Amino acid sequence: MSDLNTLTISDARDKLRTKEITAAELTESCLSAIEGADALGAFVHNTPELAREQAKAADTRLAEGDAPAMCGIPLGIKDLFCTKGVPSQAASGILKGFIPEYESTVSQNLFNAGAVMLGKLNMDEFAMGSSNETSVYGNAVNPWRRGNEEAALTPGGSSGGSASAVSADLCLGATGTDTGGSIRQPAAFVGITGIKPTYGRCSRWGIVAFASSLDQAGPMTKTVRDSAIMLEAMCGHDPKDSTSAELAVPNFEAMLTGDIKGKKIGIPKEYRMDGMPTEIEKLWTDGAEMLRAAGAEIVDISLPHTKYALPAYYVIAPAEASSNLARYDGVRYGHRAQLAQGDGITEMYEKTRAEGFGPEVQRRVMIGTYVLSAGFYDAYYNRARRVRALIKKDFDDVFAAGVDAILTPATPSAAFGLGEMKDADPVQMYLNDVFTVTVNLAGLPGISVPAGLDKQGLPLGLQLIGRPWEEGDLLNTAYVLEEAAGFVAKPTKWW
Amino acid sequence: MSIDRDTAARVAKLARIRVEENDLPALAQEFNNILGFIEQLNEVDVEGVEPMTSVTPQRLKRRKDEVTDGGYQDKVLSNAPDAREGFFAVPKVVE
């Protein structure tokens, strides 16, 4: 078999366990796929030697019959995760040359389960962006194109490299992180599945921090089943993250029964936006019908504060970012500016940060600094945190009324062209997260499932939002939607 | 509320990011666009609502105050742009 890289995680696991294939063969197949895919800009630091070493160790474990589900599965790791001995720079110039002396808990959990790392994946700088265009490495490119056009499209962001790599079969799965939609929006743009678990499910230790009260890691995979398998390996309590939940991790895959009879699925009226493309409107209606046909009850619900989620997010996330990114000062790691004669420590900070941070990161750090500054803290930051409490209450009320999950579109459009938003106001780019950002503010699990193609042949996704800590139930509903939608399209290889 | 050039300069200073004089007007304009978007929050009645600190109703965990890690100065310094004699080196801080 020459195209092992196109396998799903679950199929590869089964073939590895029956010795039909080896982890070494599987890894080689992915490494060759990566070699021919420079045009996608997905992998930014390749680790073939480490991958071969890990694959060999996985084959030994498999031979000994000690094979967790992820054993021998080749993955890409988002550049936001610190990986020991491997460059980890959050796609920022300010962390150029940074080589961690430690491993993030999530990547360590995956390695403990036998997973293989093929390399680090492109992303928006510090995960700030929705198109992967703020990366110091250059753009990641969507494997999908509009019809026969050659225009390069965005794979979404911030986990754009992860999305591109999984969609193009360069790896079997990838890690992503999601602060406002950075797993779910790119997953939707490239026709794959991505889940952001409940806040606290995955340890944030060793993941470069953007907005600590919103950041969560999650898997990006080819199928819902794969997300269930990979999420289980990623999460779990970690004493090194004080917000990590002390809860047992269920066997998510075993919860994919395909039975959602009697489940109540809410359709929030506030997500029906002016100017929403009719195709997305139709996809949403069709998705609801599919769940109804599977025995779920579809109910109209209201989440009245939805409209205020994005503005609240653009206070809270930059505020937290301005604090988190204060550590990049040219002293302990990464870039330090060349200083002129007589420059003191303040000049060193200011020059280092001006050179090291890209424009979007600078913008958000400064907005965050402003909303936290004396005289504005109450008017902006505290008000946004109050609104956040109301947004969470909207969800609490709906769940208390018996709703099991909420169905919405994943994104307001299909993938757009790279460069298309170049002259747009930053706020226009922020609107990409309009359907996903509420979920981060409320700390809920959310999953994006590919559900159809638009008239130009680009994938579109639907989002399901679940109750806190009930990822298993959410994955099961997503599994039913996936089966019913029957999305099997793949991009035509041009790279 | 509108941000002028001086406010933009003050924010850049607080954030320790050097912004060239010529770039300040454009920066102020960008701030105004984003803050204009954020102003919508003023429509919301937040009377009596506590600002959210954590999405899960958990108390921040505590641990014993004891040394559990450390003793690897070389690792700590391994990524430093300038390390000398076991310390991070920076330009003169105090005159």
mmCIF file of C-alpha atoms in Angstrom, chain A residues 8-10 191-195 219-232 252-258 447-450 462 464 471-485 487:
data_model
loop_
_atom_site.group_PDB
_atom_site.id
_atom_site.type_symbol
_atom_site.label_atom_id
_atom_site.label_comp_id
_atom_site.label_asym_id
_atom_site.label_seq_id
_atom_site.Cartn_x
_atom_site.Cartn_y
_atom_site.Cartn_z
ATOM 1 C CA THR A 8 -8.134 7.523 9.180
ATOM 2 C CA ILE A 9 -6.762 7.087 12.692
ATOM 3 C CA SER A 10 -9.285 4.342 13.470
ATOM 4 C CA GLY A 191 -13.739 19.786 5.225
ATOM 5 C CA ILE A 192 -12.460 18.041 8.359
ATOM 6 C CA THR A 193 -13.662 17.559 11.948
ATOM 7 C CA GLY A 194 -12.368 19.601 14.874
ATOM 8 C CA ILE A 195 -13.476 19.682 18.482
ATOM 9 C CA PRO A 219 -7.857 17.396 17.905
ATOM 10 C CA MET A 220 -8.358 18.069 14.191
ATOM 11 C CA THR A 221 -9.047 14.852 12.306
ATOM 12 C CA LYS A 222 -10.635 13.300 9.233
ATOM 13 C CA THR A 223 -13.631 11.818 11.071
ATOM 14 C CA VAL A 224 -15.650 12.209 14.255
ATOM 15 C CA ARG A 225 -14.466 8.792 15.443
ATOM 16 C CA ASP A 226 -10.866 9.936 15.040
ATOM 17 C CA SER A 227 -11.594 13.047 17.099
ATOM 18 C CA ALA A 228 -13.027 10.855 19.854
ATOM 19 C CA ILE A 229 -9.926 8.647 19.866
ATOM 20 C CA MET A 230 -7.425 11.488 19.754
ATOM 21 C CA LEU A 231 -9.226 13.698 22.277
ATOM 22 C CA GLU A 232 -9.225 10.881 24.814
ATOM 23 C CA PHE A 252 -15.277 8.768 24.041
ATOM 24 C CA GLU A 253 -15.173 6.295 21.170
ATOM 25 C CA ALA A 254 -17.359 3.827 23.081
ATOM 26 C CA MET A 255 -19.964 6.577 23.346
ATOM 27 C CA LEU A 256 -20.421 6.724 19.550
ATOM 28 C CA THR A 257 -23.567 4.606 19.539
ATOM 29 C CA GLY A 258 -25.293 6.416 16.696
ATOM 30 C CA ILE A 447 -17.392 20.579 17.351
ATOM 31 C CA SER A 448 -17.282 21.418 13.659
ATOM 32 C CA VAL A 449 -18.405 18.697 11.246
ATOM 33 C CA PRO A 450 -18.102 18.920 7.444
ATOM 34 C CA LEU A 462 -21.906 22.768 10.880
ATOM 35 C CA LEU A 464 -22.674 21.447 17.470
ATOM 36 C CA GLU A 471 -18.016 15.728 24.985
ATOM 37 C CA GLY A 472 -18.976 12.059 24.652
ATOM 38 C CA ASP A 473 -22.616 12.901 24.059
ATOM 39 C CA LEU A 474 -21.630 15.760 21.754
ATOM 40 C CA LEU A 475 -19.343 13.517 19.712
ATOM 41 C CA ASN A 476 -22.160 11.006 19.375
ATOM 42 C CA THR A 477 -24.535 13.651 17.989
ATOM 43 C CA ALA A 478 -21.758 14.821 15.649
ATOM 44 C CA TYR A 479 -21.260 11.212 14.581
ATOM 45 C CA VAL A 480 -24.935 10.942 13.610
ATOM 46 C CA LEU A 481 -24.701 14.213 11.674
ATOM 47 C CA GLU A 482 -21.536 13.017 9.924
ATOM 48 C CA GLU A 483 -23.174 9.732 8.900
ATOM 49 C CA ALA A 484 -26.291 11.484 7.631
ATOM 50 C CA ALA A 485 -24.418 14.242 5.768
ATOM 51 C CA PHE A 487 -19.409 14.135 3.401
#
